[in-house]
């Protein structure tokens, strides 16, 4: 029994599209994999796929692809999303657009950390902490998860320290206050682990 019986691979750039097509043909998988040239979900007919995978780009671009292609989604799909950065904004978009995160994973490869978010149509109400950390990831708090957030907190503290040394303006003070609140929220969470 095959896990995926038919797949559609979309590629927006001609070179990678031709490369994907050549690879599919070289593996004689043309009957199973349909390679299409186009942007985002525009390569799909409405409701054509039951699983949509968008990987290897920033969360804001994934959000943009989903927003522009919303009319192609029937609501019966499973979304498998792997943002390189911007996971929080992606989680926020999913919540606002009535998608529920059903699973998350965090992995490290070549000293880079990646989060994978799996969502299905549904309702969720995430706290700010859950938006930032991931509702499932924060429950598992794996070694990779801790490493990521330790580095993030160090970076956040450096920014706060730099802002403390710069000219005090209303805008800077407001931004610094928000960063300090975020740092305090993270510190409090990690102190309980």
Short mmCIF file of N, CA, C and O in Angstrom, two decimals, residues 79-155:
data_model
loop_
_atom_site.label_atom_id
_atom_site.label_comp_id
_atom_site.label_asym_id
_atom_site.label_seq_id
_atom_site.Cartn_x
_atom_site.Cartn_y
_atom_site.Cartn_z
N UNK A 79 -2.76 20.36 5.92
CA UNK A 79 -1.65 21.22 5.55
C UNK A 79 -0.40 20.77 6.30
O UNK A 79 -0.44 20.59 7.52
N UNK A 80 0.68 20.57 5.58
CA UNK A 80 1.97 20.24 6.17
C UNK A 80 2.90 21.38 5.79
O UNK A 80 3.24 21.55 4.62
N UNK A 81 3.28 22.17 6.78
CA UNK A 81 3.99 23.42 6.53
C UNK A 81 5.33 23.42 7.26
O UNK A 81 5.39 23.06 8.44
N UNK A 82 6.37 23.82 6.56
CA UNK A 82 7.69 23.86 7.18
C UNK A 82 8.33 25.22 6.90
O UNK A 82 9.01 25.41 5.91
N UNK A 83 8.04 26.19 7.77
CA UNK A 83 8.66 27.51 7.60
C UNK A 83 10.09 27.52 8.11
O UNK A 83 10.39 26.93 9.15
N UNK A 84 10.98 28.19 7.37
CA UNK A 84 12.36 28.34 7.83
C UNK A 84 12.45 29.36 8.96
O UNK A 84 13.30 29.26 9.84
N UNK A 85 11.60 30.37 8.89
CA UNK A 85 11.48 31.41 9.92
C UNK A 85 10.01 31.82 9.95
O UNK A 85 9.23 31.45 9.08
N UNK A 86 9.63 32.62 10.93
CA UNK A 86 8.29 33.19 10.96
C UNK A 86 7.18 32.23 11.32
O UNK A 86 6.04 32.37 10.88
N UNK A 87 7.49 31.26 12.19
CA UNK A 87 6.49 30.27 12.59
C UNK A 87 5.32 30.92 13.34
O UNK A 87 4.17 30.52 13.15
N UNK A 88 5.62 31.90 14.15
CA UNK A 88 4.59 32.54 14.96
C UNK A 88 3.53 33.21 14.09
O UNK A 88 2.33 33.06 14.32
N UNK A 89 3.96 33.95 13.09
CA UNK A 89 3.02 34.60 12.18
C UNK A 89 2.18 33.60 11.42
O UNK A 89 1.00 33.83 11.17
N UNK A 90 2.78 32.47 11.06
CA UNK A 90 2.04 31.40 10.37
C UNK A 90 0.98 30.81 11.29
O UNK A 90 -0.16 30.60 10.88
N UNK A 91 1.33 30.56 12.54
CA UNK A 91 0.34 30.04 13.50
C UNK A 91 -0.82 31.02 13.67
O UNK A 91 -1.98 30.63 13.74
N UNK A 92 -0.48 32.31 13.71
CA UNK A 92 -1.51 33.33 13.87
C UNK A 92 -2.46 33.31 12.68
O UNK A 92 -3.68 33.38 12.83
N UNK A 93 -1.91 33.20 11.46
CA UNK A 93 -2.74 33.15 10.25
C UNK A 93 -3.64 31.91 10.28
O UNK A 93 -4.83 31.99 9.96
N UNK A 94 -3.08 30.77 10.66
CA UNK A 94 -3.88 29.54 10.72
C UNK A 94 -5.07 29.72 11.65
O UNK A 94 -6.20 29.35 11.31
N UNK A 95 -4.83 30.29 12.83
CA UNK A 95 -5.92 30.49 13.79
C UNK A 95 -6.98 31.43 13.22
O UNK A 95 -8.18 31.14 13.30
N UNK A 96 -6.54 32.55 12.66
CA UNK A 96 -7.49 33.54 12.13
C UNK A 96 -8.31 33.01 10.96
O UNK A 96 -9.41 33.47 10.70
N UNK A 97 -7.75 32.01 10.25
CA UNK A 97 -8.42 31.46 9.08
C UNK A 97 -9.03 30.09 9.33
O UNK A 97 -9.30 29.34 8.39
N UNK A 98 -9.23 29.77 10.60
CA UNK A 98 -9.97 28.58 11.02
C UNK A 98 -9.28 27.26 10.64
O UNK A 98 -9.92 26.33 10.18
N UNK A 99 -7.96 27.23 10.89
CA UNK A 99 -7.19 26.00 10.77
C UNK A 99 -6.67 25.67 12.16
O UNK A 99 -6.27 26.56 12.91
N UNK A 100 -6.68 24.39 12.49
CA UNK A 100 -6.24 23.94 13.81
C UNK A 100 -4.95 23.14 13.66
O UNK A 100 -4.87 22.23 12.82
N UNK A 101 -3.97 23.46 14.48
CA UNK A 101 -2.71 22.71 14.47
C UNK A 101 -2.96 21.39 15.20
O UNK A 101 -3.34 21.37 16.36
N UNK A 102 -2.73 20.29 14.47
CA UNK A 102 -2.97 18.97 15.07
C UNK A 102 -1.68 18.27 15.48
O UNK A 102 -1.69 17.36 16.28
N UNK A 103 -0.56 18.75 14.93
CA UNK A 103 0.72 18.13 15.25
C UNK A 103 1.84 19.11 14.90
O UNK A 103 1.71 19.89 13.97
N UNK A 104 2.93 19.01 15.63
CA UNK A 104 4.12 19.81 15.32
C UNK A 104 5.35 18.96 15.59
O UNK A 104 5.31 18.06 16.43
N UNK A 105 6.41 19.28 14.89
CA UNK A 105 7.68 18.61 15.12
C UNK A 105 8.78 19.64 14.96
O UNK A 105 8.62 20.63 14.23
N UNK A 106 9.88 19.42 15.63
CA UNK A 106 11.04 20.29 15.50
C UNK A 106 12.25 19.39 15.29
O UNK A 106 12.42 18.39 15.98
N UNK A 107 13.04 19.73 14.26
CA UNK A 107 14.19 18.91 13.91
C UNK A 107 15.40 19.81 13.66
O UNK A 107 15.24 20.99 13.35
N UNK A 108 16.56 19.22 13.79
CA UNK A 108 17.80 19.94 13.52
C UNK A 108 18.57 19.19 12.45
O UNK A 108 18.72 17.96 12.51
N UNK A 109 19.03 19.94 11.43
CA UNK A 109 19.82 19.35 10.36
C UNK A 109 20.88 20.35 9.95
O UNK A 109 20.57 21.52 9.69
N UNK A 110 22.12 19.91 9.91
CA UNK A 110 23.24 20.78 9.55
C UNK A 110 23.26 22.07 10.37
O UNK A 110 23.41 23.17 9.84
N UNK A 111 23.04 21.93 11.68
CA UNK A 111 23.04 23.03 12.63
C UNK A 111 21.95 24.06 12.38
O UNK A 111 22.01 25.19 12.87
N UNK A 112 20.93 23.70 11.63
CA UNK A 112 19.76 24.56 11.43
C UNK A 112 18.55 23.85 12.02
O UNK A 112 18.42 22.63 11.91
N UNK A 113 17.69 24.64 12.64
CA UNK A 113 16.51 24.07 13.29
C UNK A 113 15.27 24.42 12.48
O UNK A 113 15.09 25.57 12.07
N UNK A 114 14.44 23.41 12.23
CA UNK A 114 13.23 23.58 11.44
C UNK A 114 12.02 23.09 12.23
O UNK A 114 12.10 22.07 12.92
N UNK A 115 10.92 23.82 12.10
CA UNK A 115 9.66 23.39 12.70
C UNK A 115 8.72 22.94 11.58
O UNK A 115 8.69 23.54 10.51
N UNK A 116 7.96 21.90 11.86
CA UNK A 116 6.97 21.39 10.92
C UNK A 116 5.62 21.49 11.61
O UNK A 116 5.45 21.02 12.75
N UNK A 117 4.68 22.13 10.93
CA UNK A 117 3.34 22.37 11.48
C UNK A 117 2.33 21.63 10.61
O UNK A 117 2.30 21.82 9.40
N UNK A 118 1.52 20.80 11.24
CA UNK A 118 0.47 20.06 10.53
C UNK A 118 -0.88 20.61 11.01
O UNK A 118 -1.13 20.67 12.21
N UNK A 119 -1.71 21.02 10.06
CA UNK A 119 -3.00 21.64 10.42
C UNK A 119 -4.13 21.06 9.59
O UNK A 119 -3.93 20.63 8.44
N UNK A 120 -5.30 21.07 10.18
CA UNK A 120 -6.54 20.70 9.49
C UNK A 120 -7.58 21.75 9.83
O UNK A 120 -7.45 22.49 10.81
N UNK A 121 -8.62 21.82 9.03
CA UNK A 121 -9.68 22.81 9.25
C UNK A 121 -10.25 22.60 10.65
O UNK A 121 -10.49 21.47 11.08
N UNK A 122 -10.42 23.68 11.38
CA UNK A 122 -10.93 23.60 12.74
C UNK A 122 -10.63 24.87 13.49
O UNK A 122 -9.99 25.78 12.96
N UNK A 123 -11.10 24.93 14.70
CA UNK A 123 -10.92 26.12 15.53
C UNK A 123 -9.86 25.88 16.59
O UNK A 123 -9.75 24.78 17.13
N UNK A 124 -9.10 26.90 16.90
CA UNK A 124 -8.16 26.85 18.01
C UNK A 124 -8.03 28.27 18.57
O UNK A 124 -8.32 29.25 17.88
N UNK A 125 -7.65 28.34 19.80
CA UNK A 125 -7.47 29.63 20.46
C UNK A 125 -6.15 29.57 21.23
O UNK A 125 -6.10 29.09 22.35
N UNK A 126 -5.08 30.02 20.57
CA UNK A 126 -3.75 29.94 21.16
C UNK A 126 -3.43 31.18 21.98
O UNK A 126 -3.78 32.30 21.59
N UNK A 127 -2.73 30.97 23.08
CA UNK A 127 -2.20 32.09 23.87
C UNK A 127 -0.99 32.66 23.13
O UNK A 127 -0.48 32.05 22.18
N UNK A 128 -0.50 33.82 23.58
CA UNK A 128 0.70 34.41 22.97
C UNK A 128 1.89 33.46 23.10
O UNK A 128 2.69 33.34 22.17
N UNK A 129 1.98 32.78 24.22
CA UNK A 129 3.07 31.83 24.43
C UNK A 129 2.97 30.66 23.47
O UNK A 129 3.96 30.24 22.87
N UNK A 130 1.76 30.13 23.29
CA UNK A 130 1.55 29.03 22.35
C UNK A 130 1.82 29.47 20.91
O UNK A 130 2.34 28.69 20.11
N UNK A 131 1.46 30.70 20.57
CA UNK A 131 1.75 31.23 19.22
C UNK A 131 3.26 31.23 18.99
O UNK A 131 3.73 30.85 17.92
N UNK A 132 4.00 31.67 19.99
CA UNK A 132 5.45 31.79 19.84
C UNK A 132 6.13 30.43 19.82
O UNK A 132 6.93 30.15 18.92
N UNK A 133 5.81 29.59 20.79
CA UNK A 133 6.54 28.34 20.97
C UNK A 133 5.96 27.16 20.21
O UNK A 133 6.68 26.19 19.93
N UNK A 134 4.69 27.22 19.90
CA UNK A 134 4.01 26.09 19.28
C UNK A 134 3.29 25.29 20.34
O UNK A 134 3.92 24.84 21.31
N UNK A 135 1.97 25.11 20.21
CA UNK A 135 1.19 24.47 21.27
C UNK A 135 1.62 23.03 21.56
O UNK A 135 1.55 22.59 22.72
N UNK A 136 2.08 22.31 20.56
CA UNK A 136 2.51 20.92 20.77
C UNK A 136 3.98 20.87 21.17
O UNK A 136 4.36 20.08 22.03
N UNK A 137 4.79 21.71 20.55
CA UNK A 137 6.23 21.72 20.83
C UNK A 137 6.51 22.10 22.27
O UNK A 137 7.41 21.54 22.91
N UNK A 138 5.75 23.04 22.82
CA UNK A 138 6.00 23.49 24.18
C UNK A 138 5.64 22.43 25.21
O UNK A 138 6.15 22.44 26.33
N UNK A 139 4.78 21.49 24.84
CA UNK A 139 4.45 20.39 25.75
C UNK A 139 5.54 19.33 25.74
O UNK A 139 5.82 18.70 26.75
N UNK A 140 6.15 19.13 24.56
CA UNK A 140 7.20 18.11 24.44
C UNK A 140 8.54 18.64 24.94
O UNK A 140 9.35 17.88 25.45
N UNK A 141 8.77 19.92 24.77
CA UNK A 141 10.03 20.62 25.10
C UNK A 141 11.26 19.73 24.95
O UNK A 141 12.00 19.47 25.89
N UNK A 142 11.48 19.31 23.70
CA UNK A 142 12.62 18.46 23.36
C UNK A 142 13.94 19.22 23.51
O UNK A 142 13.97 20.44 23.70
N UNK A 143 15.03 18.50 23.38
CA UNK A 143 16.36 19.10 23.46
C UNK A 143 16.54 20.15 22.36
O UNK A 143 17.09 21.22 22.61
N UNK A 144 16.10 19.84 21.16
CA UNK A 144 16.21 20.78 20.03
C UNK A 144 15.37 22.03 20.31
O UNK A 144 15.81 23.15 20.07
N UNK A 145 14.18 21.84 20.82
CA UNK A 145 13.30 22.95 21.18
C UNK A 145 13.98 23.87 22.20
O UNK A 145 14.01 25.08 22.05
N UNK A 146 14.55 23.26 23.24
CA UNK A 146 15.24 24.05 24.27
C UNK A 146 16.42 24.81 23.69
O UNK A 146 16.66 25.97 24.02
N UNK A 147 17.18 24.13 22.81
CA UNK A 147 18.34 24.77 22.19
C UNK A 147 17.91 25.97 21.36
O UNK A 147 18.51 27.03 21.41
N UNK A 148 16.84 25.81 20.59
CA UNK A 148 16.35 26.91 19.76
C UNK A 148 15.98 28.11 20.63
O UNK A 148 16.39 29.24 20.36
N UNK A 149 15.22 27.86 21.66
CA UNK A 149 14.71 28.97 22.47
C UNK A 149 15.76 29.55 23.39
O UNK A 149 15.71 30.74 23.72
N UNK A 150 16.76 28.79 23.77
CA UNK A 150 17.88 29.34 24.52
C UNK A 150 18.61 30.37 23.65
O UNK A 150 18.91 31.48 24.10
N UNK A 151 18.86 30.00 22.40
CA UNK A 151 19.51 30.92 21.45
C UNK A 151 18.64 32.14 21.18
O UNK A 151 19.14 33.28 21.13
N UNK A 152 17.33 31.92 21.03
CA UNK A 152 16.40 33.04 20.77
C UNK A 152 16.39 34.02 21.95
O UNK A 152 16.37 35.23 21.76
N UNK A 153 16.39 33.49 23.16
CA UNK A 153 16.37 34.35 24.35
C UNK A 153 17.68 35.13 24.48
O UNK A 153 17.66 36.31 24.85
N UNK A 154 18.80 34.49 24.18
CA UNK A 154 20.08 35.20 24.19
C UNK A 154 20.07 36.34 23.18
O UNK A 154 20.53 37.45 23.48
N UNK A 155 19.55 36.07 21.99
CA UNK A 155 19.48 37.09 20.94
C UNK A 155 18.56 38.24 21.38
O UNK A 155 18.88 39.41 21.19
#
